Coordinates of C-alpha atoms in Angstrom, one line a residue:
M250 CA -0.1 0.0 -0.1
A251 CA 2.8 2.3 0.8
L252 CA 4.4 1.2 -2.5
R253 CA 1.5 2.3 -4.3
T254 CA 1.3 5.6 -2.6
M255 CA 4.8 6.2 -3.3
T256 CA 4.5 5.5 -7.0
A257 CA 1.3 7.7 -7.5
L258 CA 3.2 10.6 -5.7
L259 CA 6.2 10.3 -7.8
V260 CA 4.1 10.3 -11.0
G261 CA 2.2 13.2 -9.8
L262 CA 5.2 15.1 -9.0
F263 CA 6.5 14.3 -12.6
F264 CA 3.4 15.4 -14.2
L265 CA 3.5 18.6 -12.2
L266 CA 7.2 19.4 -12.9
H267 CA 6.3 19.3 -16.6
T268 CA 3.1 21.2 -16.5
W269 CA 5.4 23.9 -15.3
G270 CA 7.2 23.8 -18.5
V271 CA 6.6 24.5 -22.1
K272 CA 4.5 21.8 -24.1
A273 CA 6.8 19.3 -25.7
Q274 CA 7.0 18.7 -29.6
V275 CA 6.3 15.0 -30.9
K276 CA 6.8 14.0 -34.5
V277 CA 5.9 10.3 -35.7
A278 CA 6.8 8.7 -38.9
M279 CA 5.7 5.4 -40.4
E280 CA 5.5 3.3 -43.6
D281 CA 2.4 3.4 -45.7
R282 CA 2.4 -0.3 -46.2
V283 CA 4.3 -3.6 -45.0
E284 CA 3.8 -6.7 -46.9
V285 CA 4.1 -10.0 -45.6
T286 CA 3.6 -13.9 -46.5
L287 CA 0.8 -15.8 -44.7
G288 CA 2.0 -17.5 -41.7
T289 CA 5.2 -15.5 -41.4
A290 CA 5.9 -12.4 -38.7
A291 CA 5.1 -9.0 -39.7
E292 CA 7.4 -6.0 -38.3
I293 CA 5.8 -2.4 -38.3
P294 CA 8.2 0.2 -37.3
C295 CA 7.3 3.7 -35.7
L296 CA 9.8 6.2 -35.6
Y297 CA 9.5 9.4 -33.4
T298 CA 11.1 12.4 -32.3
T299 CA 10.6 14.5 -29.1
D300 CA 11.8 17.3 -27.0
D301 CA 11.1 15.2 -23.9
G302 CA 13.1 12.6 -22.7
F303 CA 12.1 8.9 -23.4
G304 CA 10.7 8.5 -19.6
G305 CA 8.1 11.1 -20.4
L306 CA 6.5 9.3 -23.3
I307 CA 3.2 7.3 -23.5
I308 CA 2.9 4.8 -26.4
E309 CA -0.3 3.2 -27.7
W310 CA -0.9 0.9 -30.7
F311 CA -4.4 0.5 -32.4
Y312 CA -5.9 -1.0 -35.4
L313 CA -8.9 -0.1 -37.7
D314 CA -11.5 -2.7 -38.3
P315 CA -13.3 -3.0 -41.7
A316 CA -15.9 -0.5 -40.4
G317 CA -13.2 1.9 -39.6
K318 CA -13.7 1.5 -35.6
Q319 CA -10.3 2.1 -33.8
H320 CA -9.1 -0.8 -31.3
R321 CA -6.5 -0.3 -28.8
I322 CA -4.1 -3.5 -28.6
Y323 CA -1.3 -2.3 -26.8
F324 CA -0.4 0.6 -24.1
Q325 CA 2.9 1.7 -22.6
D326 CA 3.9 4.8 -20.1
P327 CA 6.8 5.3 -18.1
T328 CA 5.4 3.0 -15.1
M329 CA 3.7 0.0 -17.1
R330 CA 3.1 -2.0 -20.3
I331 CA -0.2 -3.5 -21.1
E332 CA -1.2 -5.9 -24.2
E333 CA -5.0 -5.6 -24.7
T334 CA -6.9 -8.9 -23.8
N335 CA -9.9 -10.1 -26.0
S336 CA -8.5 -8.9 -29.4
Q337 CA -7.5 -10.9 -32.4
F338 CA -3.9 -10.1 -31.9
T339 CA -3.9 -11.1 -28.3
G340 CA -0.8 -13.5 -27.5
R341 CA 0.8 -12.7 -31.0
I342 CA 2.1 -9.3 -30.7
K343 CA 5.4 -8.0 -29.3
V344 CA 6.5 -4.3 -29.0
D345 CA 10.3 -3.2 -29.1
V346 CA 11.3 0.4 -28.1
T347 CA 14.7 1.7 -28.9
P348 CA 15.1 5.2 -27.3
S349 CA 17.9 7.5 -28.2
Q350 CA 18.5 11.3 -27.4
G351 CA 15.5 13.1 -28.8
S352 CA 14.2 10.4 -30.9
G353 CA 13.5 6.5 -30.9
Q354 CA 11.7 3.6 -32.6
V355 CA 8.8 1.4 -31.7
L356 CA 8.8 -1.7 -33.3
L357 CA 5.5 -3.8 -33.3
R358 CA 6.0 -7.6 -34.4
V359 CA 2.9 -9.5 -35.4
L360 CA 3.4 -13.2 -35.2
E361 CA 2.0 -15.9 -37.5
T362 CA 0.2 -13.5 -39.6
R363 CA -3.4 -14.4 -40.6
L364 CA -5.6 -13.3 -43.3
G365 CA -7.7 -11.2 -41.0
D366 CA -4.5 -9.2 -40.1
E367 CA -4.9 -7.3 -43.3
V368 CA -5.9 -4.1 -41.4
D369 CA -4.2 -0.5 -40.8
F370 CA -2.0 -0.2 -37.6
I371 CA -1.9 3.0 -35.7
C372 CA 0.9 4.1 -33.7
L373 CA 0.4 6.9 -31.1
V374 CA 3.1 8.7 -29.1
K375 CA 2.4 11.4 -26.6
S376 CA 4.4 13.5 -24.2
L377 CA 3.4 14.3 -20.6
T378 CA 3.0 17.9 -21.5
D379 CA 0.2 16.9 -24.0
G380 CA 2.3 16.8 -26.9
N381 CA 1.5 14.0 -29.2
D382 CA 1.6 12.7 -32.9
Q383 CA 0.5 9.4 -34.6
G384 CA 1.1 7.5 -37.8
K385 CA -0.6 4.8 -39.9
T386 CA 0.7 1.5 -41.7
Q387 CA -1.6 -0.7 -43.9
L388 CA -0.5 -4.4 -43.5
R389 CA -0.9 -6.6 -46.4
V390 CA -0.8 -10.5 -46.5
F391 CA -0.1 -12.7 -49.5
E392 CA -0.6 -16.4 -50.1
K393 CA 0.7 -18.1 -53.7
P394 CA -1.8 -20.3 -55.2
D395 CA -1.4 -23.7 -56.1
H396 CA -0.4 -24.8 -59.6
P397 CA -3.0 -24.3 -61.9
I398 CA -4.7 -27.4 -63.3
I399 CA -5.9 -27.4 -66.8
E400 CA -8.5 -29.8 -68.5
S401 CA -9.3 -30.0 -72.0
V402 CA -12.2 -31.7 -73.8
D403 CA -11.3 -35.3 -75.0
E404 CA -13.7 -35.7 -78.0
E405 CA -13.0 -34.1 -81.5
I406 CA -14.5 -30.8 -82.2
W407 CA -16.3 -30.0 -85.3
Y408 CA -15.0 -27.3 -87.1
N409 CA -18.0 -25.5 -88.5
N410 CA -19.9 -24.8 -85.3
E411 CA -22.0 -21.6 -85.4
E412 CA -21.2 -20.7 -81.8
P413 CA -18.2 -21.3 -79.7
V414 CA -17.7 -24.7 -78.1
K415 CA -15.8 -25.5 -74.8
I416 CA -12.1 -26.1 -75.3
G417 CA -11.3 -26.6 -71.6
S418 CA -11.1 -25.1 -68.0
C419 CA -8.5 -24.0 -65.9
E420 CA -8.5 -23.8 -62.1
A421 CA -5.9 -22.0 -59.4
K422 CA -6.8 -22.6 -55.7
N423 CA -5.9 -21.3 -52.4
G424 CA -4.3 -18.0 -53.4
Y425 CA -4.7 -14.5 -51.8
P426 CA -5.5 -12.0 -52.8
R427 CA -7.6 -13.3 -55.5
P428 CA -5.5 -14.6 -58.4
N429 CA -6.3 -13.9 -62.1
I430 CA -6.2 -16.5 -65.1
T431 CA -5.6 -15.7 -68.6
W432 CA -5.7 -18.1 -71.5
Y433 CA -3.4 -18.6 -74.4
K434 CA -3.5 -20.3 -77.9
D435 CA -0.1 -20.7 -79.2
N436 CA 1.5 -18.0 -77.1
T437 CA -1.1 -15.4 -78.1
P438 CA -3.4 -14.3 -75.0
L439 CA -7.0 -14.8 -75.6
S440 CA -9.8 -12.3 -74.5
N441 CA -13.5 -12.1 -74.8
V442 CA -14.7 -11.6 -78.6
P443 CA -18.3 -11.8 -79.4
N444 CA -19.3 -15.2 -81.1
E445 CA -15.5 -16.0 -81.5
V446 CA -14.0 -16.2 -78.0
S447 CA -15.7 -16.5 -74.4
V448 CA -14.0 -16.5 -71.3
E449 CA -15.9 -17.2 -68.2
S450 CA -14.5 -17.0 -64.6
R451 CA -16.0 -18.3 -61.1
V452 CA -14.3 -17.4 -57.9
A453 CA -15.0 -19.3 -54.4
T454 CA -13.6 -18.5 -51.0
G455 CA -12.9 -21.4 -48.7
S456 CA -13.2 -21.6 -44.8
S457 CA -9.6 -20.2 -44.6
G458 CA -10.5 -17.3 -46.5
L459 CA -8.2 -18.2 -49.5
F460 CA -9.6 -17.7 -52.9
S461 CA -10.0 -20.5 -55.6
V462 CA -10.5 -19.3 -59.4
E463 CA -11.9 -21.2 -62.1
S464 CA -12.0 -20.0 -65.7
E465 CA -13.6 -21.7 -68.7
L466 CA -12.6 -21.2 -72.4
S467 CA -14.9 -21.5 -75.3
L468 CA -13.8 -21.0 -78.9
K469 CA -15.4 -20.9 -82.3
V470 CA -13.0 -23.5 -83.8
V471 CA -11.5 -23.4 -87.4
K472 CA -9.7 -26.2 -88.9
E473 CA -6.4 -24.2 -88.3
D474 CA -6.8 -24.9 -84.7
Q475 CA -5.9 -28.4 -85.4
G476 CA -2.7 -28.9 -83.4
S477 CA -2.7 -25.7 -81.7
E478 CA -1.4 -25.6 -77.9
F479 CA -3.9 -24.1 -75.3
Y480 CA -2.8 -23.1 -71.7
C481 CA -3.6 -20.8 -68.9
E482 CA -1.6 -18.3 -67.0
V483 CA -2.1 -17.6 -63.3
N484 CA -1.1 -13.9 -62.2
Y485 CA -0.9 -13.3 -58.4
Q486 CA 0.5 -10.7 -56.0
V487 CA 3.5 -11.3 -54.1
I488 CA 5.9 -9.2 -51.6
G489 CA 7.0 -6.2 -53.7
G490 CA 5.2 -7.2 -57.3
F491 CA 3.3 -10.0 -59.1
G492 CA 4.0 -13.6 -59.7
M493 CA 3.0 -16.0 -62.6
L494 CA 2.4 -19.7 -63.0
E495 CA 1.8 -21.6 -66.2
S496 CA -0.4 -24.6 -66.6
E497 CA 0.7 -27.6 -68.9
K498 CA 0.0 -27.3 -72.7
K499 CA -3.2 -29.1 -74.3
K500 CA -3.6 -29.7 -77.7
I501 CA -7.3 -30.0 -79.1
R502 CA -8.3 -32.2 -81.9
V503 CA -10.3 -30.6 -84.6
R504 CA -12.6 -32.6 -87.2
Y505 CA -12.7 -31.2 -90.7
P506 CA -13.1 -32.7 -94.2
S507 CA -10.2 -33.0 -96.8
D508 CA -10.3 -30.3 -99.5
E509 CA -6.8 -31.3 -100.9
V510 CA -5.1 -34.7 -100.9
N511 CA -1.3 -35.4 -101.6
L512 CA 0.3 -38.4 -103.4
W513 CA 4.1 -39.2 -103.5
V514 CA 6.5 -42.1 -103.7
K515 CA 7.2 -43.1 -100.1
S516 CA 10.1 -45.5 -101.0
P517 CA 12.6 -45.8 -102.3
K518 CA 14.2 -42.3 -101.7
R519 CA 16.1 -42.3 -104.9
D520 CA 15.6 -42.8 -108.8
I521 CA 13.7 -45.8 -109.4
K522 CA 14.9 -48.6 -111.5
E523 CA 13.3 -52.0 -112.9
G524 CA 12.8 -54.6 -110.2
D525 CA 12.4 -52.2 -107.4
T526 CA 9.5 -52.2 -104.9
V527 CA 7.8 -48.9 -105.2
E528 CA 5.4 -47.5 -102.3
F529 CA 3.1 -44.7 -102.8
E530 CA 1.3 -42.9 -99.9
C531 CA -1.7 -40.5 -100.3
L532 CA -2.6 -38.0 -97.5
G533 CA -5.5 -35.5 -97.1
N534 CA -5.4 -32.2 -95.3
G535 CA -8.5 -33.2 -93.1
N536 CA -8.9 -34.9 -89.9
P537 CA -9.3 -37.7 -89.6
Q538 CA -7.4 -39.0 -92.8
P539 CA -10.0 -39.9 -95.5
L540 CA -10.3 -43.2 -97.0
V541 CA -8.7 -42.9 -100.4
T542 CA -8.5 -45.0 -103.6
F543 CA -5.6 -45.4 -106.0
R544 CA -6.1 -45.6 -109.7
R545 CA -3.9 -45.3 -113.0
E546 CA -5.6 -44.5 -116.4
R547 CA -9.1 -44.6 -114.7
V548 CA -8.4 -48.4 -113.4
E549 CA -8.8 -48.7 -109.6
L550 CA -5.6 -50.4 -107.8
N551 CA -5.5 -52.3 -104.6
A552 CA -4.0 -50.6 -101.5
I553 CA -3.9 -50.9 -97.6
N554 CA -4.2 -48.2 -95.2
N555 CA -3.7 -45.5 -98.1
V556 CA -0.5 -47.1 -99.3
L557 CA 0.0 -48.8 -102.7
E558 CA 2.8 -51.1 -103.2
L559 CA 4.0 -52.2 -106.7
R560 CA 6.7 -55.0 -106.5
N561 CA 9.1 -55.7 -109.3
V562 CA 8.4 -52.6 -111.4
S563 CA 9.3 -52.3 -114.9
R564 CA 9.4 -49.3 -117.4
L565 CA 5.8 -50.4 -118.3
D566 CA 4.8 -49.2 -114.8
S567 CA 5.9 -45.7 -115.6
G568 CA 3.0 -43.1 -116.0
R569 CA 0.7 -40.9 -113.9
Y570 CA -1.0 -42.2 -110.9
E571 CA -3.9 -40.9 -108.8
C572 CA -5.4 -40.8 -105.1
V573 CA -9.1 -39.9 -104.9
T574 CA -11.5 -39.2 -101.9
T575 CA -14.8 -37.6 -101.6
H576 CA -15.5 -34.3 -99.7
I577 CA -18.0 -35.1 -97.2
E578 CA -19.8 -32.1 -97.6
T579 CA -19.8 -31.2 -101.2
F580 CA -19.6 -34.8 -102.4
E581 CA -17.3 -33.8 -104.9
E582 CA -13.8 -35.7 -106.0
V583 CA -10.8 -34.5 -104.4
V584 CA -7.7 -35.9 -106.6
G585 CA -4.0 -36.0 -106.0
N586 CA -1.5 -37.1 -108.5
T587 CA 2.1 -37.8 -109.2
T588 CA 4.3 -39.3 -112.2
L589 CA 6.4 -42.2 -111.8
F590 CA 9.2 -43.0 -114.2
V591 CA 11.1 -46.3 -113.9
N592 CA 14.7 -46.3 -115.5
Y593 CA 15.8 -49.2 -117.5
L594 CA 19.0 -50.8 -118.7
E595 CA 18.6 -53.5 -121.3
P596 CA 20.6 -56.5 -121.5
A597 CA 24.0 -55.9 -123.1
D598 CA 24.8 -56.8 -126.9
V599 CA 28.3 -57.4 -128.6
S600 CA 28.6 -57.1 -132.3
P601 CA 29.5 -58.0 -134.8
E602 CA 29.9 -61.5 -133.5
E603 CA 29.9 -63.2 -130.1
T604 CA 32.5 -65.6 -131.6
L605 CA 35.2 -64.1 -133.7
T606 CA 38.2 -65.8 -135.6
L607 CA 40.8 -63.6 -136.8
S608 CA 44.2 -64.4 -138.4
Q609 CA 47.4 -63.2 -136.6
G610 CA 48.1 -59.6 -137.5
A611 CA 44.5 -58.8 -138.1
D612 CA 42.6 -55.6 -136.3
L613 CA 39.6 -56.2 -134.1
N614 CA 36.8 -53.3 -133.4
Q615 CA 34.0 -54.9 -131.3
S616 CA 31.1 -52.9 -129.8
C617 CA 29.2 -53.5 -126.7
N618 CA 25.8 -51.5 -126.4
A619 CA 23.1 -51.5 -123.7
L620 CA 20.0 -49.3 -124.3
S621 CA 19.4 -47.3 -120.8
S622 CA 17.4 -44.4 -119.9
L623 CA 20.4 -42.9 -118.0
K624 CA 24.1 -42.5 -119.0
T625 CA 26.0 -45.5 -118.7
H626 CA 29.8 -46.6 -118.3
T627 CA 31.3 -49.5 -119.9
V628 CA 34.5 -51.5 -118.9
W629 CA 36.1 -54.6 -120.9
M630 CA 37.6 -57.4 -118.8
K631 CA 39.7 -60.5 -119.6
N632 CA 40.5 -62.9 -117.2
G633 CA 39.3 -60.4 -114.2
V634 CA 41.6 -57.7 -115.3
K635 CA 40.5 -54.3 -117.0
V636 CA 41.8 -54.4 -120.4
A637 CA 39.6 -51.0 -121.9
T638 CA 36.8 -48.7 -121.0
G639 CA 34.2 -47.4 -123.5
N640 CA 31.8 -49.4 -125.5
I641 CA 34.5 -50.2 -128.5
L642 CA 37.2 -52.7 -128.0
S643 CA 39.8 -52.0 -130.5
L644 CA 42.9 -54.6 -130.7
R645 CA 45.5 -54.0 -133.3
D646 CA 47.9 -56.8 -134.7
V647 CA 46.3 -59.4 -132.7
V648 CA 48.4 -62.4 -131.7
Y649 CA 47.8 -65.6 -129.9
D650 CA 48.1 -63.9 -126.3
M651 CA 45.2 -61.7 -127.2
A652 CA 42.7 -64.8 -127.8
G653 CA 40.1 -65.6 -124.9
T654 CA 37.0 -64.6 -123.5
Y655 CA 36.2 -60.9 -123.3
E656 CA 33.2 -59.5 -121.1
C657 CA 31.9 -56.0 -121.3
M658 CA 30.3 -54.8 -118.3
V659 CA 27.8 -51.7 -118.5
T660 CA 26.9 -50.0 -115.2
V661 CA 24.8 -47.0 -114.4
P662 CA 26.9 -44.6 -112.0
Q663 CA 23.8 -42.8 -111.0
L664 CA 21.9 -46.0 -109.5
V665 CA 24.1 -48.6 -107.7
G666 CA 23.2 -52.1 -108.8
M667 CA 22.1 -51.1 -112.1
E668 CA 24.3 -53.2 -114.5
T669 CA 24.4 -55.6 -117.3
S670 CA 26.9 -57.6 -119.0
A671 CA 28.1 -59.7 -122.3
V672 CA 30.9 -61.8 -123.4
F673 CA 32.3 -62.8 -126.7
Q674 CA 35.2 -65.4 -127.6
L675 CA 38.2 -64.1 -129.7
I676 CA 40.0 -67.0 -131.6
V677 CA 43.2 -66.1 -133.2
E678 CA 44.3 -68.6 -136.2
G679 CA 47.8 -68.6 -137.6
S680 CA 50.8 -71.0 -138.2
P681 CA 52.5 -72.4 -135.3
E682 CA 54.8 -70.8 -132.9
I683 CA 57.6 -72.5 -130.9
S684 CA 58.5 -71.3 -127.7
E685 CA 62.0 -70.6 -127.9
P686 CA 64.5 -72.4 -125.6
Q687 CA 67.2 -71.0 -123.6
S688 CA 69.9 -72.8 -125.5
T689 CA 70.0 -74.9 -128.6
S690 CA 73.7 -75.6 -128.3
L691 CA 74.2 -78.5 -125.6
E692 CA 77.4 -80.5 -124.6
Q693 CA 76.8 -83.9 -123.3
A694 CA 78.9 -86.8 -122.5
V695 CA 79.1 -89.8 -124.6
E696 CA 77.0 -92.5 -124.1
S697 CA 74.7 -90.1 -121.9
T698 CA 70.8 -89.6 -122.6
V699 CA 69.5 -86.3 -123.2
V700 CA 65.5 -85.4 -123.0
L701 CA 64.9 -82.8 -125.3
T702 CA 61.2 -80.9 -125.0
C703 CA 59.5 -78.7 -127.4
R704 CA 56.5 -76.8 -126.9
A705 CA 54.3 -75.2 -129.8
R706 CA 51.1 -73.2 -130.1
G707 CA 49.1 -72.3 -133.2
N708 CA 45.6 -72.6 -134.4
P709 CA 44.6 -75.1 -135.6
R710 CA 46.3 -77.0 -133.0
P711 CA 49.7 -78.1 -134.4
T712 CA 51.5 -81.4 -134.8
I713 CA 55.2 -82.1 -133.5
T714 CA 57.7 -84.3 -135.1
W715 CA 61.3 -84.9 -134.2
R716 CA 64.1 -85.4 -136.8
S717 CA 67.5 -86.6 -136.4
A718 CA 70.0 -87.3 -139.3
G719 CA 67.0 -87.2 -141.6
S720 CA 65.0 -89.7 -139.7
L721 CA 62.1 -89.5 -137.6
V722 CA 62.7 -89.9 -133.6
D723 CA 60.0 -91.6 -131.5
S724 CA 58.5 -88.6 -129.3
Q725 CA 55.9 -88.3 -126.8
S726 CA 53.4 -85.5 -126.6
N727 CA 50.5 -84.1 -124.6
V728 CA 47.7 -81.2 -125.4
T729 CA 48.3 -78.5 -123.0
E730 CA 45.8 -75.3 -122.3
D731 CA 47.6 -73.3 -125.2
G732 CA 49.2 -76.0 -127.2
V733 CA 51.1 -79.2 -127.5
L734 CA 54.1 -80.2 -125.4
S735 CA 56.4 -83.0 -126.9
W736 CA 59.6 -84.6 -125.8
V737 CA 62.1 -87.1 -127.2
N738 CA 65.0 -89.3 -125.4
V739 CA 67.9 -88.7 -127.3
K740 CA 71.3 -90.9 -126.6
V741 CA 74.3 -89.3 -127.2
S742 CA 77.1 -91.4 -129.2
S743 CA 78.5 -88.7 -131.2
D744 CA 78.0 -85.2 -132.2
L745 CA 74.3 -84.8 -133.8
N746 CA 71.6 -82.4 -134.7
V747 CA 67.9 -82.9 -133.5
S748 CA 65.1 -80.9 -134.9
C749 CA 61.6 -80.2 -133.4
H750 CA 59.2 -79.5 -136.2
A751 CA 55.5 -78.1 -135.8
S752 CA 53.1 -77.7 -138.4
N753 CA 49.4 -76.8 -139.2
T754 CA 47.5 -76.1 -142.0
N755 CA 48.6 -72.4 -141.8
G756 CA 52.3 -73.1 -141.9
N757 CA 55.0 -74.9 -140.0
V758 CA 58.0 -73.9 -137.9
E759 CA 61.2 -75.8 -136.5
T760 CA 63.8 -75.4 -133.8
L761 CA 67.1 -77.1 -134.2
Y762 CA 69.1 -78.3 -131.1
S763 CA 73.0 -79.3 -131.7
I764 CA 74.5 -81.6 -129.4
K765 CA 78.4 -82.1 -128.9
A766 CA 79.4 -85.2 -127.6
I767 CA 82.2 -85.1 -125.0
V768 CA 84.2 -88.0 -124.1
P769 CA 84.8 -88.2 -120.5
T770 CA 88.0 -89.9 -118.7
T771 CA 86.0 -91.9 -116.3
A772 CA 82.4 -90.9 -116.5
S773 CA 79.7 -93.3 -116.7
P774 CA 76.8 -92.8 -118.9
T775 CA 74.4 -90.0 -117.9
T776 CA 71.0 -88.8 -118.9
T777 CA 70.5 -85.1 -119.7
L778 CA 67.0 -83.4 -119.8
A779 CA 66.9 -80.3 -122.1
T780 CA 63.9 -78.5 -121.8
V781 CA 62.3 -75.9 -124.1
V782 CA 60.4 -73.6 -121.8
P783 CA 57.7 -71.2 -122.9
I784 CA 58.6 -67.6 -123.3
N785 CA 56.3 -66.5 -120.6
D786 CA 57.3 -69.3 -118.1
R787 CA 61.2 -69.1 -118.4
P788 CA 63.1 -69.4 -115.3
A789 CA 66.1 -67.0 -114.3
S790 CA 68.3 -70.4 -114.2
T791 CA 69.7 -72.6 -116.9
V792 CA 67.1 -74.6 -118.7
G793 CA 69.0 -78.0 -119.0
T794 CA 69.6 -80.3 -116.2
V795 CA 72.0 -83.3 -116.2
Q796 CA 70.6 -86.7 -114.4
S797 CA 73.0 -89.5 -113.8
D798 CA 71.8 -93.0 -114.0
T799 CA 73.6 -93.8 -110.7
T800 CA 72.4 -90.8 -108.8
D801 CA 76.1 -89.6 -108.5
K802 CA 76.3 -86.0 -109.5
I803 CA 78.5 -85.2 -112.6
P804 CA 79.6 -81.8 -114.0
R805 CA 77.6 -80.0 -116.3
A806 CA 78.5 -80.7 -120.1
G807 CA 79.9 -77.2 -120.6
S808 CA 82.5 -77.8 -117.8
S809 CA 83.9 -81.1 -119.0
G810 CA 87.0 -79.6 -121.0
V811 CA 88.2 -77.9 -117.5
I812 CA 87.8 -81.3 -115.6
I813 CA 89.9 -83.0 -118.4
A814 CA 92.8 -80.5 -118.2
V815 CA 92.8 -80.8 -114.2
L816 CA 93.0 -84.6 -114.4
I817 CA 95.8 -84.4 -116.9
I818 CA 97.9 -81.9 -114.7
C819 CA 97.4 -84.2 -111.7
L820 CA 98.8 -87.1 -113.6
L821 CA 101.9 -85.4 -114.7
L822 CA 102.5 -84.3 -111.0
L823 CA 102.2 -87.7 -109.9
A824 CA 104.5 -89.0 -112.4
I825 CA 107.1 -86.7 -111.5
L826 CA 106.5 -87.2 -107.7
G827 CA 107.2 -91.1 -108.5
S828 CA 110.2 -90.4 -110.6
V829 CA 111.9 -88.4 -107.7
L830 CA 111.1 -91.1 -105.2
Y831 CA 112.6 -93.6 -107.3
F832 CA 115.6 -91.7 -107.8
L833 CA 116.1 -91.3 -104.0
Y834 CA 115.6 -95.0 -103.7
K835 CA 118.2 -95.8 -106.0
K836 CA 120.9 -93.4 -104.2
G837 CA 120.0 -95.2 -101.1
K838 CA 118.5 -92.3 -99.4
I839 CA 115.4 -94.0 -98.6
C840 CA 115.2 -97.2 -95.9
G841 CA 118.7 -97.1 -95.1
R842 CA 120.1 -98.3 -98.5
S843 CA 123.5 -97.1 -100.0
G844 CA 124.0 -96.2 -103.6
K845 CA 126.4 -99.1 -104.1
Q846 CA 123.8 -102.0 -104.4
D847 CA 123.7 -104.2 -107.3
L848 CA 121.7 -102.9 -110.2
T849 CA 120.6 -106.1 -111.6
K850 CA 119.2 -107.1 -107.9
E851 CA 117.5 -103.8 -108.0
K852 CA 115.6 -104.5 -110.8
T853 CA 114.2 -107.8 -109.6
S854 CA 113.5 -106.4 -106.0
R855 CA 112.7 -102.9 -106.3
D856 CA 109.0 -102.0 -105.2
N857 CA 106.7 -101.1 -107.3
I858 CA 105.2 -97.6 -106.7
V859 CA 101.6 -97.4 -107.9
V860 CA 99.3 -94.2 -107.9
E861 CA 95.5 -94.8 -107.9
M862 CA 93.0 -92.1 -109.5
K863 CA 89.1 -92.4 -108.8
S864 CA 86.6 -90.3 -110.1
D865 CA 83.6 -89.1 -107.9
N866 CA 81.4 -90.5 -110.8
T867 CA 82.9 -94.0 -111.5
E868 CA 84.0 -97.0 -109.8
E869 CA 86.6 -97.7 -112.3
A870 CA 90.4 -96.9 -111.1
V871 CA 93.5 -96.1 -113.2
L872 CA 96.7 -97.2 -111.8
L873 CA 99.9 -95.8 -113.0
A874 CA 103.4 -97.2 -112.1
V875 CA 106.1 -94.8 -111.3
N876 CA 108.0 -96.1 -114.5
G877 CA 105.3 -95.3 -116.7
D878 CA 103.6 -98.5 -117.1
K879 CA 100.1 -98.8 -116.9
K880 CA 98.4 -101.8 -114.9
S881 CA 94.8 -102.8 -114.5
G882 CA 93.4 -102.9 -111.1
D883 CA 93.6 -106.6 -110.6
Q884 CA 97.3 -107.0 -111.5

């Protein structure tokens, strides 16, 4: 009780002292508007200036209801702070005062804002000397709406309706303040146009106070609307500006008849050639696609699903094709057409003949032609090798090597796989030709056998005979791919000439072999094979080979003279060596004998010194005594 009395006396004394002075000046400044998102805290500042100190101020907060009536929610003086009860803000406000010399700030914080908090707040500041001022701030509360939901009609829309028909609806829920909906077609905004565009909106308010807006679009549809994209845009207020949300895009299906049809070749996507499979496709500009029929020269053709297929086409299929439908409103024919051209390449033909027979030295001009709708390219081949280009094959001074099968291949560079070919046979007639041997002069050991071969060609096929010393020699022969191969076995007993004679109805030719017989010192009889190799098949090495009957190797015939000279020198050296040994023996320089021995005794008791010579090619040996007598091997 005493404390209350003391406080009252102090307050009274404070007022009394201030009433003796001049009335204080107070100024309040506040923001016109504070914006906040629903459910968050709002901060409303109140700035003031005063001549009094802070301790002499009274601060009050009020709000105005929609009817304009003022309600206090907070009071503060130097001795107390009071938050009004029974208010919509009870328990949700806080007031913070920040004083300074001659000025200060009073901050009202509204916690967990609600839609009903969107009112005007008044801040009143009074001094104890009756100076006062007040300010007002409007609190705005915002809530972003849900993402818009768009629904379009499912069925097709007939294009020639006299009045707009419903295209779809769009809804945006739970926004504050009320959001707005705008419709778009292909990014172009739509607005109400009498008898063409109609937009109707409905607004609903939920128990929470949030707005839901539904908009319905109706449109007088034309066939150009087929495939157009429709969507709605929601605009709403946010702190400091506006926000926007777009719905997903929807397409409508417009039903309208075809007044035009298009016919084209679907495949192949290139120039068409005989043998191809061709597909035509026909589409109208209506929706849905009309049923069409195909025809050529007024004759109807079978087709499936607006596709006409022609298999293994030929040039006879070239021409004008049509697809036809009927307009469902006017019942008139709607026709589309295209022209098909089938490229062709006829079989190649060679002229003048498919089989030509020419004499050696003649000239050839053979043509190859294939009628085509496109430019062609011709190549001549023989045995897989290109020999000429162009449709004319020219050969000058033909020879046997030019005979054979020629193929002309005609292609169309513009179309892969378009090709044809033809062949002709060239036969060359003439007198025989003998393939020249590497050597016609041979040297062979006496009693050896040489095999001579002869290869000849000609047309007609030549006959080969062998002659030696004017007489026919037995021979053997085989027919080869390009002529005749013949061979004979000749035993060498002395120098001789052997001739190979080839003849046919057009002439004859011969080759002469000269064989020189060599007498070997110790050589046994041998067989030599002399081969006449075709000119194109000649090896780099020597033609002839020598084969021994005993499989022992003997020198070639061309080196026999050198071997004989070497043997003679060896015999002379051995004879000299024997003479020296004998002289030393007689003088007693060998085996301890003196030079005074009896000469007659010497003749009967002297040892014979024998030299044995052997050839690598024979078992026969030659024994020479040192006195020059020749003895056989069994003496």
